[in-house]
Each structure stands twice: as C-alpha cells, then as structure tokens.
Short mmCIF file of C-alpha atoms in Angstrom, two decimals:
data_model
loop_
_atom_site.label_atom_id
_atom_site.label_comp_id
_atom_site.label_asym_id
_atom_site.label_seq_id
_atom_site.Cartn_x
_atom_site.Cartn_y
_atom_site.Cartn_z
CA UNK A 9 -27.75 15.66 -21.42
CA UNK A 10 -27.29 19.56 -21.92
CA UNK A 11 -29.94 21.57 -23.24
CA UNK A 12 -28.70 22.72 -26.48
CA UNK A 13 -29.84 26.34 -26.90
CA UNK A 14 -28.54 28.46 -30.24
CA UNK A 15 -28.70 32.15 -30.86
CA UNK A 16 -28.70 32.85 -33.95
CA UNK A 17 -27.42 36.79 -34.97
CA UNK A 18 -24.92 38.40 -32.65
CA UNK A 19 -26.24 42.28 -32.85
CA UNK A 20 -27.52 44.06 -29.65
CA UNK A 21 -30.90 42.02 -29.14
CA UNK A 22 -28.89 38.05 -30.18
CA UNK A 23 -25.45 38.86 -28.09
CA UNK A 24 -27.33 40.45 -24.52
CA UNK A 25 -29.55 37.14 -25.17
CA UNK A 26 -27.12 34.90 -25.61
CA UNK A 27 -25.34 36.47 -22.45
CA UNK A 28 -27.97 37.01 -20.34
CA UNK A 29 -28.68 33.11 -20.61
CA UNK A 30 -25.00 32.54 -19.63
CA UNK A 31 -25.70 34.36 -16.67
CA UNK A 32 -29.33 33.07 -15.53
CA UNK A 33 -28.33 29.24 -15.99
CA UNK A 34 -25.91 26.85 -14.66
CA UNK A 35 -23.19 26.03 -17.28
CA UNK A 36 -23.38 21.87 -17.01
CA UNK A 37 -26.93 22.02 -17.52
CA UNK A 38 -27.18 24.16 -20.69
CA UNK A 39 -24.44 24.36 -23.78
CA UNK A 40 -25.24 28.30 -25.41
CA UNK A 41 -24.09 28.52 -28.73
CA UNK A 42 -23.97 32.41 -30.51
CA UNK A 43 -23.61 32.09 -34.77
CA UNK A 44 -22.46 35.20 -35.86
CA UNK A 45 -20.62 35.95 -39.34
CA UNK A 46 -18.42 38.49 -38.03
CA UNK A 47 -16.31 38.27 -34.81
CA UNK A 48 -16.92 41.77 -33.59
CA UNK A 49 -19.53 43.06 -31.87
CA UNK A 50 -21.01 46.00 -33.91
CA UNK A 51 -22.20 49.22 -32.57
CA UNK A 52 -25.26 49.98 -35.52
CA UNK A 53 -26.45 53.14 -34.04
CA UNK A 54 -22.82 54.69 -34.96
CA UNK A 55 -22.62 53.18 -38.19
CA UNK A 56 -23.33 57.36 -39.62
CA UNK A 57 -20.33 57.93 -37.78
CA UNK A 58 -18.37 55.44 -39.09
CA UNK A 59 -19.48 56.44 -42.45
CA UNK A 60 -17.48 60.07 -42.43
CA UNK A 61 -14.35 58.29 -41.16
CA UNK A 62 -14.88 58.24 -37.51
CA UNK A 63 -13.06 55.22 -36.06
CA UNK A 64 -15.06 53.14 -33.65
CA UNK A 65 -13.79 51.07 -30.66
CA UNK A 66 -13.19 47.51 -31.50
CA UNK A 67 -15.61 44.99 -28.88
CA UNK A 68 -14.09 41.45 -30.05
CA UNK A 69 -17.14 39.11 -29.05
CA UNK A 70 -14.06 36.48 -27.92
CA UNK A 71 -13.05 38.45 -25.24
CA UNK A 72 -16.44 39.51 -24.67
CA UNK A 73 -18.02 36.76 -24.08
CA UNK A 74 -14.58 34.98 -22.08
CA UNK A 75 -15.68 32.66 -19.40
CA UNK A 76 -19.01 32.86 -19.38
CA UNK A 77 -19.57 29.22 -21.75
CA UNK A 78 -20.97 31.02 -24.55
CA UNK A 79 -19.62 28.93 -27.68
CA UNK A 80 -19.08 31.60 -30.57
CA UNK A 81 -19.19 30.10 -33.56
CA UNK A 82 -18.34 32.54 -36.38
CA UNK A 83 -20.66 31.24 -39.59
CA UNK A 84 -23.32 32.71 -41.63
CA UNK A 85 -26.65 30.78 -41.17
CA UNK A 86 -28.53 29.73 -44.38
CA UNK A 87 -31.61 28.18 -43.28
CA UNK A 88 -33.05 27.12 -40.55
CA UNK A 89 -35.41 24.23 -39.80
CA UNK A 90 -37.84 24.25 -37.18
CA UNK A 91 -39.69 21.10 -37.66
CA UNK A 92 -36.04 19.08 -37.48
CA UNK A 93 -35.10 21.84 -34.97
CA UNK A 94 -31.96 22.50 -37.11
CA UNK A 95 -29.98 25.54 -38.25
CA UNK A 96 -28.12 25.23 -41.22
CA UNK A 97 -24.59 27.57 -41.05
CA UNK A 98 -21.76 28.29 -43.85
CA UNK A 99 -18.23 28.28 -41.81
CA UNK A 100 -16.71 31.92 -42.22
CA UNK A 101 -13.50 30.36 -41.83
CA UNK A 102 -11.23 28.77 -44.69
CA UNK A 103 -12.99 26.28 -46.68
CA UNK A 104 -16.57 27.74 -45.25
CA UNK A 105 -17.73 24.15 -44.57
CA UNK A 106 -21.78 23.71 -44.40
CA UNK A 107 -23.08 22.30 -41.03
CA UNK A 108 -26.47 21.22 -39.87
CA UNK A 109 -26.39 22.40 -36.06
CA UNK A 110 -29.39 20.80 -33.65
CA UNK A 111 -31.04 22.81 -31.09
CA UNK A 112 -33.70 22.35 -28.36
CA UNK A 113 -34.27 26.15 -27.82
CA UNK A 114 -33.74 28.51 -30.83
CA UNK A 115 -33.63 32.07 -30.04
CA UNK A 116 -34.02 33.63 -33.35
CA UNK A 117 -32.40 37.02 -34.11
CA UNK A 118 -31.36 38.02 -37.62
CA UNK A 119 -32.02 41.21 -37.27
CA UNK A 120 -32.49 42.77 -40.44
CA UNK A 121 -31.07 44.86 -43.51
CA UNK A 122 -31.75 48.31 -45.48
CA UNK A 123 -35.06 47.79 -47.37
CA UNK A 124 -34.70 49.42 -51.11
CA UNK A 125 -38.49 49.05 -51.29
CA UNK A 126 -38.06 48.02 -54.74
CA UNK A 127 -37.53 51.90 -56.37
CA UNK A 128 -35.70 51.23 -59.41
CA UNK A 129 -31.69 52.11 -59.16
CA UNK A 130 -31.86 51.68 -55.57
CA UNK A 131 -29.77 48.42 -55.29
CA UNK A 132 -27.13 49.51 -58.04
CA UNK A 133 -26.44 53.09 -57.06
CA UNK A 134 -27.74 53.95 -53.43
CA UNK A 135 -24.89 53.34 -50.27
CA UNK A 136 -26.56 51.87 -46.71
CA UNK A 137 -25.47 51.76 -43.74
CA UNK A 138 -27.88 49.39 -42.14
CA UNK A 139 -24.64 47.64 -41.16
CA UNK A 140 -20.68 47.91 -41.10
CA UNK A 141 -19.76 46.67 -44.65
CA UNK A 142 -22.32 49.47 -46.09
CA UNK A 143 -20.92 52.31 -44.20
CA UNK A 144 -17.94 51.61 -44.94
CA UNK A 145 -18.11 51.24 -48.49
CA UNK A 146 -19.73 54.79 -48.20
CA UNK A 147 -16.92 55.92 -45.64
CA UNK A 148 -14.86 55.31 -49.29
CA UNK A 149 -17.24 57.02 -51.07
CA UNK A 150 -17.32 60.12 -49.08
CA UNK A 151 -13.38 60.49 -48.96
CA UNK A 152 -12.88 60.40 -52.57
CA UNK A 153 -15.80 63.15 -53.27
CA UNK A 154 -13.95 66.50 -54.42
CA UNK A 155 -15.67 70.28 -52.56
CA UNK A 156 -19.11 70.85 -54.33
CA UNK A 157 -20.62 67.69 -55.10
CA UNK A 158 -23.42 66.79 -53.68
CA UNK A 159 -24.92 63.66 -51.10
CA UNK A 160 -28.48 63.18 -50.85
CA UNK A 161 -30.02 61.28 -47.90
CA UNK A 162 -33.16 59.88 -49.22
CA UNK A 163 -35.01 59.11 -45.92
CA UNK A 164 -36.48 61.53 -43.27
CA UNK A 165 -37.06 59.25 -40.71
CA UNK A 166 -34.48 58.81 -37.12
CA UNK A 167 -31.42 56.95 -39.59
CA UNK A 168 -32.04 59.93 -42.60
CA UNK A 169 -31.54 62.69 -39.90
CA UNK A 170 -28.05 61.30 -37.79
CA UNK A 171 -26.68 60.49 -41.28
CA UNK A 172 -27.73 63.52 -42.91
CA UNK A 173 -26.40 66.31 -40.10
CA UNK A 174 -23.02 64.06 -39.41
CA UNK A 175 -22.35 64.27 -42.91
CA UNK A 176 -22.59 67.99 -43.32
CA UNK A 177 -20.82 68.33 -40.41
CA UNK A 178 -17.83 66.21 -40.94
CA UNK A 179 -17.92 67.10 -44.52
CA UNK A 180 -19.08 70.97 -44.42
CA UNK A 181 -17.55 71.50 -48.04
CA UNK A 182 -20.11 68.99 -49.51
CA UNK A 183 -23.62 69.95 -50.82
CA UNK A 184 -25.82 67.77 -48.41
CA UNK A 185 -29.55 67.21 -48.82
CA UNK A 186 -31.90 64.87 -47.26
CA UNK A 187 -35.45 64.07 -49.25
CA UNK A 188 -38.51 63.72 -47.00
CA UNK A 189 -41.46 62.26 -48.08
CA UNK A 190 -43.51 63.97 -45.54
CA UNK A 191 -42.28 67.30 -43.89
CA UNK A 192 -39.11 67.02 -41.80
CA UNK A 193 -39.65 65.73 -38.67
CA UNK A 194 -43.39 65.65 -39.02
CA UNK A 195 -43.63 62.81 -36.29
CA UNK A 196 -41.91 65.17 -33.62
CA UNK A 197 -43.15 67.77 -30.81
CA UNK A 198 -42.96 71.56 -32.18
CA UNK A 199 -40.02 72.20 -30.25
CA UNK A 200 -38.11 69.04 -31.36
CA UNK A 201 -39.43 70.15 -35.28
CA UNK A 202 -37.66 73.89 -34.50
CA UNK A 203 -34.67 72.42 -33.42
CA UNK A 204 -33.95 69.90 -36.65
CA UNK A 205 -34.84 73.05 -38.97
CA UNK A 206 -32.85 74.73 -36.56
CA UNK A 207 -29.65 72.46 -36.88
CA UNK A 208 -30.00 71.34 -40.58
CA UNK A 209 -29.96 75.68 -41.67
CA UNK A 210 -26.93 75.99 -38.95
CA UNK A 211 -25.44 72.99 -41.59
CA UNK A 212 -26.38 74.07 -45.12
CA UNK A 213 -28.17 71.13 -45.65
CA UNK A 214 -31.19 71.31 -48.41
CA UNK A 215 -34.46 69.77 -47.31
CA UNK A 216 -36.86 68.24 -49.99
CA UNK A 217 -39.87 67.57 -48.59
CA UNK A 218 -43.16 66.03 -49.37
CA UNK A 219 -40.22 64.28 -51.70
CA UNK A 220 -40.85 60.98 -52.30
CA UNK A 221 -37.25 58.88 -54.30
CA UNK A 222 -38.96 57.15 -57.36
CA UNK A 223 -36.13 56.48 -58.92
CA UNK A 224 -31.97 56.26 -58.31
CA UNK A 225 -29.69 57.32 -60.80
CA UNK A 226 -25.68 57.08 -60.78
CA UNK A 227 -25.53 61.07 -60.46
CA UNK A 228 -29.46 61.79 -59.74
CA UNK A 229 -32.41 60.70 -57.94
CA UNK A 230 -36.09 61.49 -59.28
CA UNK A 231 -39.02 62.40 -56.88
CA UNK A 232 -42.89 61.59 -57.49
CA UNK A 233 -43.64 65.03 -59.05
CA UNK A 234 -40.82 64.34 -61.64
CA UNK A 235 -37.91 66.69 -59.91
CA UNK A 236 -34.72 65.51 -60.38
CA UNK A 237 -32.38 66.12 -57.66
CA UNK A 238 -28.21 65.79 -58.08
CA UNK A 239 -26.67 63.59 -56.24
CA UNK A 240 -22.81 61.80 -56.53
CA UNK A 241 -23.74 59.80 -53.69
CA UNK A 242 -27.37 59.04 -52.64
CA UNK A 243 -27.42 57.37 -49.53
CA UNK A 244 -30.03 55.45 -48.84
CA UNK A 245 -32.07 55.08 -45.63
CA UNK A 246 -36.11 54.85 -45.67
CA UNK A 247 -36.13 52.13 -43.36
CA UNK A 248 -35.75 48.07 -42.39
CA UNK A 249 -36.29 44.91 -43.81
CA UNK A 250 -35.76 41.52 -42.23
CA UNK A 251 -33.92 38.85 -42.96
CA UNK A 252 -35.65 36.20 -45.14
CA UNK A 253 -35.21 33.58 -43.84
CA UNK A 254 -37.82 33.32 -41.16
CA UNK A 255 -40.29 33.25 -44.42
CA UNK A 256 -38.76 30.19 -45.85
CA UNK A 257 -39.56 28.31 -42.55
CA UNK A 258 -42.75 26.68 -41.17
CA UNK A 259 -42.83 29.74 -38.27
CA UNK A 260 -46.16 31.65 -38.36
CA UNK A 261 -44.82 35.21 -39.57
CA UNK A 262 -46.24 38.44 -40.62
CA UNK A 263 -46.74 40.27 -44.65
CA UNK A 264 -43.03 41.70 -43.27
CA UNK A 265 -41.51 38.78 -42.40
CA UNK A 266 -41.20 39.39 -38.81
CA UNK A 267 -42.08 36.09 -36.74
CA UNK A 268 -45.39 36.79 -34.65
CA UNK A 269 -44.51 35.69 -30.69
CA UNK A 270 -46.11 36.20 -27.54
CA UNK A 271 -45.60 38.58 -24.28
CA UNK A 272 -42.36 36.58 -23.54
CA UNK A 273 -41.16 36.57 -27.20
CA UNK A 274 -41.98 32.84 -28.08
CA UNK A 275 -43.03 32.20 -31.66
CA UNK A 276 -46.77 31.06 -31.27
CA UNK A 277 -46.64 28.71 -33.49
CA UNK A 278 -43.19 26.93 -32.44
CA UNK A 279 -42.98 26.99 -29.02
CA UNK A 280 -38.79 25.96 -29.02
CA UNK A 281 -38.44 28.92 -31.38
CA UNK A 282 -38.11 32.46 -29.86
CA UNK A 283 -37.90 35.87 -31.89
CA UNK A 284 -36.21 39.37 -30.81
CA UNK A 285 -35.44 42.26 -32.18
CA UNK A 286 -35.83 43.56 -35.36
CA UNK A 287 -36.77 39.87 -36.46
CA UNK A 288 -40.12 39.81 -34.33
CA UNK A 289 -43.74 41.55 -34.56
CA UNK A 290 -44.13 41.91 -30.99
CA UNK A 291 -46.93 44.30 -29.44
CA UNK A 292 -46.27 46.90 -27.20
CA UNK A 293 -48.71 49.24 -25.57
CA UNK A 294 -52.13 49.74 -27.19
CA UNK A 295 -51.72 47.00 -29.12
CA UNK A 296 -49.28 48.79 -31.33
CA UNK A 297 -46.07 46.68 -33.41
CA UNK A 298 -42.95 47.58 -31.28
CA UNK A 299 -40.63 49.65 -33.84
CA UNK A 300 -37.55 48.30 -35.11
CA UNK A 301 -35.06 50.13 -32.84
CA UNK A 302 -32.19 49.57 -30.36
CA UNK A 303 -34.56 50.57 -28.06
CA UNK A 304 -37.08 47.83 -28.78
CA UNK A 305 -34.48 45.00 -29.31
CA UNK A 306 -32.83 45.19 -26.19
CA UNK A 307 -35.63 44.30 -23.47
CA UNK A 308 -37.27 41.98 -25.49
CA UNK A 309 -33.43 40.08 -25.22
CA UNK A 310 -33.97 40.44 -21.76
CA UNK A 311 -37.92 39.21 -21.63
CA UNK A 312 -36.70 36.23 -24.04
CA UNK A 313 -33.57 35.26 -22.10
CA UNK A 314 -35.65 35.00 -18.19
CA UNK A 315 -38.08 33.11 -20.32
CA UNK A 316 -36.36 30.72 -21.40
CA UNK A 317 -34.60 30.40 -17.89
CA UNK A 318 -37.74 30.20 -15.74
CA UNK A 319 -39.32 27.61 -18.26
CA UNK A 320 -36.39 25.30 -17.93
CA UNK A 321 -35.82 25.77 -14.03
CA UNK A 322 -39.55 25.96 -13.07
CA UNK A 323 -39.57 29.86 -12.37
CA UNK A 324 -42.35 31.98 -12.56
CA UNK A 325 -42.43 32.92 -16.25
CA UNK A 326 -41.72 37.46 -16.39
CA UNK A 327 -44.66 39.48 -18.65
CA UNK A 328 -42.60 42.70 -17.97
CA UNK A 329 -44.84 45.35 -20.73
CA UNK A 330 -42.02 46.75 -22.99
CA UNK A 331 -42.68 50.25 -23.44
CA UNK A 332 -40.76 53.82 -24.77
CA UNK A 333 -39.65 56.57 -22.50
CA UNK A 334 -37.99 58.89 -25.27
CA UNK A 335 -36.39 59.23 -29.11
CA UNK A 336 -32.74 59.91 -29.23
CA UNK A 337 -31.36 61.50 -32.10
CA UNK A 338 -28.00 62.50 -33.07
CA UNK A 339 -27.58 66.08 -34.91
CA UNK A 340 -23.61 65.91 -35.69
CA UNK A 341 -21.31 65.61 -32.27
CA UNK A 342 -22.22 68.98 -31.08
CA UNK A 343 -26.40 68.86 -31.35
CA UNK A 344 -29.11 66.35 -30.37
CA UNK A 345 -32.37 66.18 -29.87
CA UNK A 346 -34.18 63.90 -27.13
CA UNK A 347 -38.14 63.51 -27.94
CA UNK A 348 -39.82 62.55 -25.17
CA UNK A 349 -42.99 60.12 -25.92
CA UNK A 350 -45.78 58.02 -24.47
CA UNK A 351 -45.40 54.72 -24.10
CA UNK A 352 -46.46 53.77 -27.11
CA UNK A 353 -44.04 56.15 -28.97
CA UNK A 354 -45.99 59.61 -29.51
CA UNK A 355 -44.06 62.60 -29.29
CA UNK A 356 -45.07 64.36 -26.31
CA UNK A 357 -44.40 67.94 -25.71
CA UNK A 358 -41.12 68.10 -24.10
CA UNK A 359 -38.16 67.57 -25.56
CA UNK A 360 -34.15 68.05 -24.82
CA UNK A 361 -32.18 69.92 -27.50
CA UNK A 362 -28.81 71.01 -28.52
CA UNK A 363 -25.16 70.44 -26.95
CA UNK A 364 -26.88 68.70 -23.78
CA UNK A 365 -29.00 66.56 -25.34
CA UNK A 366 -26.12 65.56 -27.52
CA UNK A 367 -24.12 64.18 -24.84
CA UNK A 368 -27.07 62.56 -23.34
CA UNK A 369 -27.33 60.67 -26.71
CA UNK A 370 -23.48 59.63 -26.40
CA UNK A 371 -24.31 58.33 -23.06
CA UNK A 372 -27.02 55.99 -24.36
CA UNK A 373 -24.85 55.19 -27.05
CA UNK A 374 -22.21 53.72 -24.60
CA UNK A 375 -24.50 52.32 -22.40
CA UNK A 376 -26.31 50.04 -24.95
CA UNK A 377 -23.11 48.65 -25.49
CA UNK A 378 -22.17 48.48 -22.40
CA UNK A 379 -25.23 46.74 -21.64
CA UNK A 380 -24.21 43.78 -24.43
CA UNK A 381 -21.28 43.10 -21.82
CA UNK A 382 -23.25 43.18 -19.15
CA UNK A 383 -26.37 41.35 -19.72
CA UNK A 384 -27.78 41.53 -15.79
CA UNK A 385 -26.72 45.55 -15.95
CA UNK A 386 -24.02 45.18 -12.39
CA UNK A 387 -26.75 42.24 -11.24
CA UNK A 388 -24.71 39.14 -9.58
CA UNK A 389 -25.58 36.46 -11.39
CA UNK A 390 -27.79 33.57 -9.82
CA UNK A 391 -27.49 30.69 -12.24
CA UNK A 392 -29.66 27.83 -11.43
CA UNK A 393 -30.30 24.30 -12.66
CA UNK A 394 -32.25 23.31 -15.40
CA UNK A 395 -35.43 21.22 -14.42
CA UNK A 396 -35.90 17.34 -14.92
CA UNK A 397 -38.84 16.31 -15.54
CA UNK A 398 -40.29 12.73 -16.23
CA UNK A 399 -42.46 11.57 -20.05
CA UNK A 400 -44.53 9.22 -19.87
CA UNK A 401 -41.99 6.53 -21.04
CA UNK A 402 -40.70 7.40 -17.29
CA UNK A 403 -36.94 8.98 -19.08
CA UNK A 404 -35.91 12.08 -17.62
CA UNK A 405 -36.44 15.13 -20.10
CA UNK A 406 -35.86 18.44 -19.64
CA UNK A 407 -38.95 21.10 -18.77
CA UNK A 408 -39.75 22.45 -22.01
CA UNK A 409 -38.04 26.44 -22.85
#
C-alpha cells in the first residue's frame, strides 16, 4: 500500500516540498498529493509589481509539476483533522464538491494572509497584497486614480518599502507616502538607512514616522497622536497572519497560530503532521522565531521534505541549522538595497545599494522560483524505496515519516 502523503498550500515553502518529495522517493511506494486553490504557481515577492500593472510570467503548476507523480488537486482546504488524519477540501471546480481526503504524512503549509491587526477601517477600506487577488484589486485601484491624489503605505517594514518606492515610481504623478511607526528603516545598517532616505527623496515620497495607523478611513487614515493623513488608497502592509486553521485543530501551536515543530519541521505534538513556512514557529539561531519570509520558507521545505524521506527509507534524519545571509529589498526597478546580517538576522554593517543591488534582487527573485521547479537545485535525483517494517501483529507497515 502507498504511503499517502498531502501537502497542503502550493506557495514557495508547500510546492518545493511537495516536489522535492517527488524527487527523493520512488513513485510506487509513495502517492504525493499538492491541494492548492489556484492552478498557478504565484510569485508573492512581486505581488508590488503586479500591483502598478506589471505583468508577471504565468508558472502553471500542471506543467510544472508534469511527470514527476505529484497529484494536483485544485481545492480550497477547510479543516483539517489530525486525530482522523484527514483534510477536509472544497472542489474549486464546478459544483465545488466537499471531500474528506486521508493522509499518513501531512505536510502542513497554509502560509498565511495580511494581518489588519484589528485597527478599525482596516478590513473595509485598506488594499493588500499579501497575495494575487489583493494586488490586483489594487492594480484596479491604482489605474483609475486621476494626477494628485494620494496612496499611503501604512507599514515600514521590508513589504511597506518595495510597495511604497514601486508605486512612486510607476506612478510618479501620484502623491505617495508610507507611515512608519518607528523611523524608516530603523532595523537597517547606517548605510542601508542613507540609501532608503536616499531613494524615497529621489521619489517624492512623504515619510511619516514614529506614525502609528489607528484608524482607516475611505479618504484618510488617523495616526496615534491624532494626525490625519489623506489618502484615496491606503494600502495596507504591517505584516502576516496565518491561516486559522491550524488553531481549530488538536496541533500544539503558538499565541500566533503558527504550529510549534522541531529541527526537522515535525509538529511536536503530531508526529505525521509537519509545518513550513509562514505556518510554523520554528527556531533559528540563538533561539530566535525564524521570520516569516521567502527566505525562511524555502529551506525549511527542503529540511521537511529529506525528513520525511529518510524517516520512511531508514536514512539518517538531516538537522541542517537554517540561518540568514542577507535582506533583499526592492527600491523601484532601478534601486535596491541588499542588508547584509548575522545569522540570526541583525543588520550588519555592509550593505549593497543602488542599480547593482537592484539586479542582484531580480536575480533572487528568479531564482526562488526557479528553485520551486527545481526542488534538488540541478541535483539528479536518487529516489529510493520506502521502508517496511513489521508491528507486532507481524503485518508489514510502513517506517513511520
């Protein structure tokens, strides 16, 4: 009997999982389903770029994932049952039929959403773009604004800076502003702070800072001290939230919502259940929460994919340390900035800046996608058998993932 192992979420950390299985297992042992709602691929660090019209390349998961005996199965999930080991999945297709879908391994990863942090007006007049419907509902937005009216970025944080500069620059007969509620860039080197101030004055664009959003109007957003700021489109980006249902389940998760899971990301309190990306409180260096990033997601798919695979074949289980090299950050297409840090994410002194670093940003860009194609980065795959083992009723069983 095949083990049945389910991915659940189909962004960079779920699809390079889901592949990277593919690849490290033999195809009559296992049967790899992906449950994704949408049947592209989507690129989320270029969703600012898709907001001011920029078209994007289209990566159809179908021909992505072609041969390799990933099962796509194109559905939104609605629950999901760990104790039954079930996931429970609304068909995106006519008549979006409800299925209960069994799994023996469950590789968990929802990823997660914008996070309106309950400020009042948030939900009914702020735009996202956390994800591809958001943007482009703003992308609609933005074309239909007239010269002179102004867009407000509440956020100051990696998201509130790309969207911020590639407005103004695709847009330079807008008003843009961002709101900070610490100074601008406060978490970067000195030389990485110059060259934002430097970038945003080359654009025109306003800076509030020490500006924290209390409240979201249709043509206005209010700050703590009571300022009221104009804004035709706020757009707003102060960070994550997961998806909820991890909460509503029997896994052991954090005040957040992220699932708590080991070294190798394995829930620790269901050990079928694994947990990557944005979805997981994993601990990096020092003991500090990874951050919810591109960067974090994709080697914990790796870590959670050759765990699963040397746990079912009898390999030696990888404890590969996930760690940060640098901060990319997109100014517009013509300026960047890349922050160098420790590896537990502090700035460091050096930093790359302007049209170079801007094209070393593009180059990440396209090799994060890329690397959801190709899940063993150029590696030839190895795939090998799934271990039998014996219960104690003498049956044959598969080693446990």
């Amino acid at each position: 009997m095949q083990h049945r192992i389910i991915v659940i979420g189909a962004g960079y950390s779920g699809a390079i999982a889901a592949g990277r299985l593919a690849k490290r297992l033999h195809r009559e042992d296992v049967a790899i389903t992906l449950v994704n709602a949408e049947p592209d691929f989507v690129e989320r660090v270029r969703m600012h770029q898709l907001a001011t019209g920029q078209d994007l390349k289209a990566r159809p998961f179908s021909e992505m994932f072609a041969g390799t005996g990933v099962e796509l199965r194109l559905a939104r999930v609605t629950g999901v049952d760990v104790d039954r080991r079930t996931v429970t999945v609304i068909d995106q297709g006519d008549g979006g039929g409800t299925e209960e879908l069994d799994y023996d391994s469950l590789v968990y990863a929802l990823g997660s959403a914008w996070n309106s942090r309950g400020v009042p007006g948030t939900a009914e007049h702020a735009h996202e773009i956390a994800g591809r419907p958001g943007a482009l509902r703003l992308r609609e937005r933005l074309a239909g604004l007239d010269a002179g009216q102004t867009v407000v970025v509440v956020g100051g944080g990696l998201t509130g800076l790309e969207a911020a500069t590639e407005i103004a620059e695709a847009r330079p007969d807008l008003d843009v502003a961002l709101t900070a509620r610490g100074e601008l860039g406060d978490w970067l080197s000195p030389k990485g702070r110059d060259h934002v101030r430097k970038v945003f004055d080359k654009l025109g664009i306003t800076v509030h800072e020490q500006a924290a959003v209390t409240a979201v109007e249709a043509d206005h957003v209010t700050t703590a001290d009571g300022t009221s700021v104009p804004a035709a489109v706020t757009v707003w980006t102060t960070g994550f939230a997961v998806h909820p249902i991890a909460r509503a389940t029997a896994l052991e998760v954090t005040d957040t919502g992220q699932i708590v899971v080991d070294r190798t990301m394995r829930s620790v309190s269901h050990p079928d259940v694994y947990a990557i990306g944005d979805a997981a409180m994993a601990m990096g260096p020092g003991d500090k929460p990874l951050r919810m990033s591109c960067a974090t997601g994709t080697p914990m798919a790796w870590q959670a994919a050759d765990a699963i695979a040397a746990r079912l074949t009898g390999g030696k289980t990888p404890n590969t340390p996930l760690r940060y090299f640098n901060q990319c950050i997109s100014l517009g297409r013509r300026e960047g900035l890349i922050q160098y840090v420790t590896a537990d994410d502090r700035s460091v002194g050096a930093a790359l800046t302007g049209r170079l670093a801007a094209v070393y940003k593009e180059l990440i860009c396209k090799g994060a996608a890329w690397g959801v194609a190709n899940p063993l980065l150029g590696m030839p795959a190895r795939p090998r058998r799934v271990v039998r083992e014996r219960t104690p009723e003498g049956s044959p069983a598969e080693a446990s993932a």
